[in-house]
Coordinates of N, CA and C in Angstrom, one line a residue:
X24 N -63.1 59.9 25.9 CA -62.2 58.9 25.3 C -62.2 59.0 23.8
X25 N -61.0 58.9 23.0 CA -61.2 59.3 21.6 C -61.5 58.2 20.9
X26 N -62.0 58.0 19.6 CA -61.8 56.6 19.0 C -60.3 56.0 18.8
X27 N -60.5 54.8 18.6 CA -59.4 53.8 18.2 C -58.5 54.4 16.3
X28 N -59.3 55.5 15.8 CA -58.3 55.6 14.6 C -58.0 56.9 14.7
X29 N -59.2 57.7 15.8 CA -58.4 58.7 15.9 C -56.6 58.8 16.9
X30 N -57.3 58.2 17.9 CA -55.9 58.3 18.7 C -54.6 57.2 18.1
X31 N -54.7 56.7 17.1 CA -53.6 56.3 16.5 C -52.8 56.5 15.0
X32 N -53.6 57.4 14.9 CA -52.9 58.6 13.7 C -52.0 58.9 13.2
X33 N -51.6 59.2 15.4 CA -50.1 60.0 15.2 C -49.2 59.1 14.5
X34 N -49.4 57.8 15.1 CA -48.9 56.8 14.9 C -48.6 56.2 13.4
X35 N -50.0 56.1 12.8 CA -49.9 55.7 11.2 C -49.0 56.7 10.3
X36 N -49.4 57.9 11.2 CA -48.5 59.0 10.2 C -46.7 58.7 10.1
X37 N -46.7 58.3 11.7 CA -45.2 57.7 11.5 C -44.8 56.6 10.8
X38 N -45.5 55.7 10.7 CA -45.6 54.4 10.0 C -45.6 54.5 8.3
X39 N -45.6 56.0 7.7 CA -45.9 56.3 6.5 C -44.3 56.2 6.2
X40 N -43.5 55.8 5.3 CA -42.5 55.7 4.8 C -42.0 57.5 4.0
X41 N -42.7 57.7 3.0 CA -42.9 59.4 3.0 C -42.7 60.7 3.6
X42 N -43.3 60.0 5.0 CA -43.4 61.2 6.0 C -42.0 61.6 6.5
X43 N -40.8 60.1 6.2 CA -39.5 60.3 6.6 C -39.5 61.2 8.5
X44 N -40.3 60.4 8.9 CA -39.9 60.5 10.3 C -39.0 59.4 10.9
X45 N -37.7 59.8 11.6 CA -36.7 58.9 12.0 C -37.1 57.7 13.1
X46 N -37.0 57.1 13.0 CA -37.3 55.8 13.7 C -37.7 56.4 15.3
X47 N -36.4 56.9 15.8 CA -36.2 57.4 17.3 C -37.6 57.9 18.0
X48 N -37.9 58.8 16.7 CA -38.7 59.6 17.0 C -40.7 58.8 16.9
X49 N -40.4 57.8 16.4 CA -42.0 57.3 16.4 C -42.5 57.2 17.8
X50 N -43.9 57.0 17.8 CA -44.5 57.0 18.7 C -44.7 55.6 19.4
X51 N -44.9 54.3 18.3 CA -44.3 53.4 18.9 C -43.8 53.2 20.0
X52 N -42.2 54.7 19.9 CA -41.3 54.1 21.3 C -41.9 55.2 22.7
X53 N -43.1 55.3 22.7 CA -43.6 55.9 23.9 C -44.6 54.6 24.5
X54 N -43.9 54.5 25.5 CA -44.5 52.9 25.7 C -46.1 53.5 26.7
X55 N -46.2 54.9 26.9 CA -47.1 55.0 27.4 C -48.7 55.5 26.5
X56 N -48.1 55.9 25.5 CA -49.1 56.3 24.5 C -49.6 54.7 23.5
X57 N -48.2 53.5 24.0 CA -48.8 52.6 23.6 C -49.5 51.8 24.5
X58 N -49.3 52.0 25.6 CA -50.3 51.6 26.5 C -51.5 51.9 26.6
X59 N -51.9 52.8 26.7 CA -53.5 53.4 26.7 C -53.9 53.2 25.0
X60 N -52.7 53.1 24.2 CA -53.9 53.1 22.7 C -54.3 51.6 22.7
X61 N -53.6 50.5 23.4 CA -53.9 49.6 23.1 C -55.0 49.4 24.4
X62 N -55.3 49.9 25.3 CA -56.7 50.0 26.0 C -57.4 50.2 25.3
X63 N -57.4 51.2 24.8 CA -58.4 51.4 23.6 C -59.0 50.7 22.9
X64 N -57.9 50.0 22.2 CA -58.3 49.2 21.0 C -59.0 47.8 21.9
X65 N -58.3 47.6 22.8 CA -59.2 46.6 23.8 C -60.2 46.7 24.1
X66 N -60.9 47.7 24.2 CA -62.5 48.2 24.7 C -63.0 48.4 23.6
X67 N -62.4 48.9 22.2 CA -63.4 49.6 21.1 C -63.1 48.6 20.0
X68 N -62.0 47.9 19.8 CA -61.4 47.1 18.5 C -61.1 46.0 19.0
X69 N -61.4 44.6 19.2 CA -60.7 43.1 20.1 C -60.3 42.8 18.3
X70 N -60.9 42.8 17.5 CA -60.1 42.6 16.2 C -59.1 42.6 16.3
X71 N -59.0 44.3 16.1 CA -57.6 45.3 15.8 C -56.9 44.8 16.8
X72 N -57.1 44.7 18.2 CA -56.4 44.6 19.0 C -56.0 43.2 19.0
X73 N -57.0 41.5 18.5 CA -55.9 40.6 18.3 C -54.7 40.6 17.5
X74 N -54.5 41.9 16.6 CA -53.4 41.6 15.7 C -51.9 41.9 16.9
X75 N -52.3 42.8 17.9 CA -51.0 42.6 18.5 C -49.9 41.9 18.9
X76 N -50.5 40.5 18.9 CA -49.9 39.4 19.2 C -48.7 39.2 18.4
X77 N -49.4 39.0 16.8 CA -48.6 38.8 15.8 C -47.6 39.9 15.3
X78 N -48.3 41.2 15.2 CA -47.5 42.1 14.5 C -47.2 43.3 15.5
X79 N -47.4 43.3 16.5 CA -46.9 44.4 17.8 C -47.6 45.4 17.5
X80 N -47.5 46.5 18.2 CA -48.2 47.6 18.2 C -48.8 48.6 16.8
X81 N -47.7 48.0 16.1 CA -48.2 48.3 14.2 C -48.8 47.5 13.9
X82 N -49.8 47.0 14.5 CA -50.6 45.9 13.7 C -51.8 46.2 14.5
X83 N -52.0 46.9 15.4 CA -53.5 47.7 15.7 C -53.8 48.4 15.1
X84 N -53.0 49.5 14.7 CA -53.1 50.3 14.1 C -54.4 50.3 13.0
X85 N -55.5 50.8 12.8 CA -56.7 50.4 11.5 C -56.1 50.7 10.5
X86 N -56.7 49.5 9.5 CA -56.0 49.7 8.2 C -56.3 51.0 7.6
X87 N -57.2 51.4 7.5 CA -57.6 52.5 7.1 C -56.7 53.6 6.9
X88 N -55.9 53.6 8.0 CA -55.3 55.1 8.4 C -53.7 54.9 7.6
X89 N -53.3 53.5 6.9 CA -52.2 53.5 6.6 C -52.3 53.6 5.0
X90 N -50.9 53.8 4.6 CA -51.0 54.0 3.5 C -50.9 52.6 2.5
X91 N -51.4 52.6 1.6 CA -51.3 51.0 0.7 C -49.9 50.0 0.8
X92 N -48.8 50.7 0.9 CA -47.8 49.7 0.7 C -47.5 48.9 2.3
X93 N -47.7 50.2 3.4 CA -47.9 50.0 5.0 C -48.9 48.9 5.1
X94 N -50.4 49.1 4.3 CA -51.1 48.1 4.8 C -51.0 46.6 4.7
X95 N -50.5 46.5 3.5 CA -50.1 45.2 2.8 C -49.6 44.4 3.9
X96 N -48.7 44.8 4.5 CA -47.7 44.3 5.1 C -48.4 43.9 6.6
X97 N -49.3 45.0 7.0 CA -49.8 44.3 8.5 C -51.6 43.8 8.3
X98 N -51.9 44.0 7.1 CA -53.4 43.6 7.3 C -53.5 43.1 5.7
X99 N -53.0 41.9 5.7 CA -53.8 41.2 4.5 C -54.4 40.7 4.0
X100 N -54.9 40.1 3.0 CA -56.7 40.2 3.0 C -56.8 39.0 3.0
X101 N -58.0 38.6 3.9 CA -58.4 37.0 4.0 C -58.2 36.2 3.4
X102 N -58.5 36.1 2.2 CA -58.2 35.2 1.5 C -56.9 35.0 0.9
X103 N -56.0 36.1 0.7 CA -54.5 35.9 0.9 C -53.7 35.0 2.5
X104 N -54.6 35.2 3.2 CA -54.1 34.2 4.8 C -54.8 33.3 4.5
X105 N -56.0 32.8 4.5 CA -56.2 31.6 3.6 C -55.8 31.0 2.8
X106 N -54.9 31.6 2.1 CA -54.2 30.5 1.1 C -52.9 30.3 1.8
X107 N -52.0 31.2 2.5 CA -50.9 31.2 3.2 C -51.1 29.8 4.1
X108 N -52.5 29.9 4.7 CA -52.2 28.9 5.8 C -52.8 27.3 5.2
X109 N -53.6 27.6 3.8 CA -53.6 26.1 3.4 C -52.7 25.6 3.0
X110 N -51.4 26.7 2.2 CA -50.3 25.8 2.2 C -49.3 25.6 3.0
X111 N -49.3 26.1 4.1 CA -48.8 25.8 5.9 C -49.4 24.2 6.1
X112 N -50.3 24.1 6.1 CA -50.9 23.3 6.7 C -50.5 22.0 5.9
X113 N -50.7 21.9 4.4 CA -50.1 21.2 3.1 C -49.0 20.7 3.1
X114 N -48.2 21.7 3.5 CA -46.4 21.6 4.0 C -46.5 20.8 5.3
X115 N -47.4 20.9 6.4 CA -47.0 20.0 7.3 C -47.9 19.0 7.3
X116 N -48.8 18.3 6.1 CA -49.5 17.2 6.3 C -48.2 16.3 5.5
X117 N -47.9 16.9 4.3 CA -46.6 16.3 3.6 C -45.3 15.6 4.8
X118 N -45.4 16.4 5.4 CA -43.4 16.7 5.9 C -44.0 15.2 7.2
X119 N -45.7 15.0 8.0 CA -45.8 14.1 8.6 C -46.5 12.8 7.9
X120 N -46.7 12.7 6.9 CA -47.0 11.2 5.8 C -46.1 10.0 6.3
X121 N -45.1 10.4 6.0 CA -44.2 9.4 5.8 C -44.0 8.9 7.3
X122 N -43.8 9.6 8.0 CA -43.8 9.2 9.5 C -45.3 8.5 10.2
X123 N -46.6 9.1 9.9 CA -47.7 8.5 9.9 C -47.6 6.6 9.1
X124 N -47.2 7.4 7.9 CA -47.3 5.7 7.5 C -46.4 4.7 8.5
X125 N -44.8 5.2 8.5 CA -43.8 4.3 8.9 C -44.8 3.9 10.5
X126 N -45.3 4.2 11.1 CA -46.2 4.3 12.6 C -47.4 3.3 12.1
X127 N -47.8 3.3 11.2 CA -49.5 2.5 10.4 C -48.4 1.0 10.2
X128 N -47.5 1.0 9.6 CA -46.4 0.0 9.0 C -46.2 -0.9 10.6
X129 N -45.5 0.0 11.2 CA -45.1 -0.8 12.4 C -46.1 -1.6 13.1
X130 N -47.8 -1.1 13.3 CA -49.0 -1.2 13.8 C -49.2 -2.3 13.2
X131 N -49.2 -2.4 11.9 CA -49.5 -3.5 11.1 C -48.8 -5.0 11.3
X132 N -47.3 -4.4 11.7 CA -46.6 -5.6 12.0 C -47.0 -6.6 12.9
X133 N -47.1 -5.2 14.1 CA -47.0 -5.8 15.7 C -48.6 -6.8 15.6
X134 N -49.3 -6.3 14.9 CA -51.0 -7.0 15.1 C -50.6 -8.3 14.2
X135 N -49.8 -8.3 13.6 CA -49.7 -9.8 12.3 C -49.0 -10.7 13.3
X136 N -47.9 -10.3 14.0 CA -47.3 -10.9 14.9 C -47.9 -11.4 15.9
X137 N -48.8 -10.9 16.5 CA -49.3 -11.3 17.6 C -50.5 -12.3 17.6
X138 N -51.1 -11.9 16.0 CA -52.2 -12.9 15.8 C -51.9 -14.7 15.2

């Protein structure tokens, strides 16, 4: 069984912008060489292999094997998703405030009313 960066090489090599390999022709579209690499990365990489969800079969791929502008794009560095998702999160404590309050407002009524 090979490792997980060797048997996806072929792959990053297509993934290289440079290499000007035509889309048709990536390995990507061999759904059977993406089958078994992603066994792979299942058995040898659960990391590597959670990126699949998000970024499809170019997102297993090890960063290692891509080139800088390729990696950027599917493996960014922690603390760049760290900030991405504190201000996700920022954006949706904001966008639910006002609806929390108007809900705390109404609560407020119903308890003055009843007492």
């Amino acid at each position: 069984m090979p490792s997980v960066a060797e048997y996806w090489k072929p792959l990053a090599e297509d993934m290289d912008p440079a290499a000007g390999i035509e889309e048709e022709y990536h390995h990507k579209n061999n759904r059977v060489y993406c089958w078994k690499g992603l066994r792979f990365s299942a058995r040898q990489d659960l990391e590597g292999f959670s990126k699949f969800a998000e970024y499809g079969v170019e997102g297993v791929v090890p960063p290692e094997l891509l080139p800088p502008e390729v990696r950027s794009k599917f493996h960014a560095k922690s603390s760049e998703k760290n900030k991405r998702a504190k201000k996700e999160e920022e954006s949706k404590n904001t966008a639910t405030q006002p609806e929390d309050n108007h809900l705390f407002q109404m609560v407020v009524e119903v308890g003055t009313e009843m007492a």
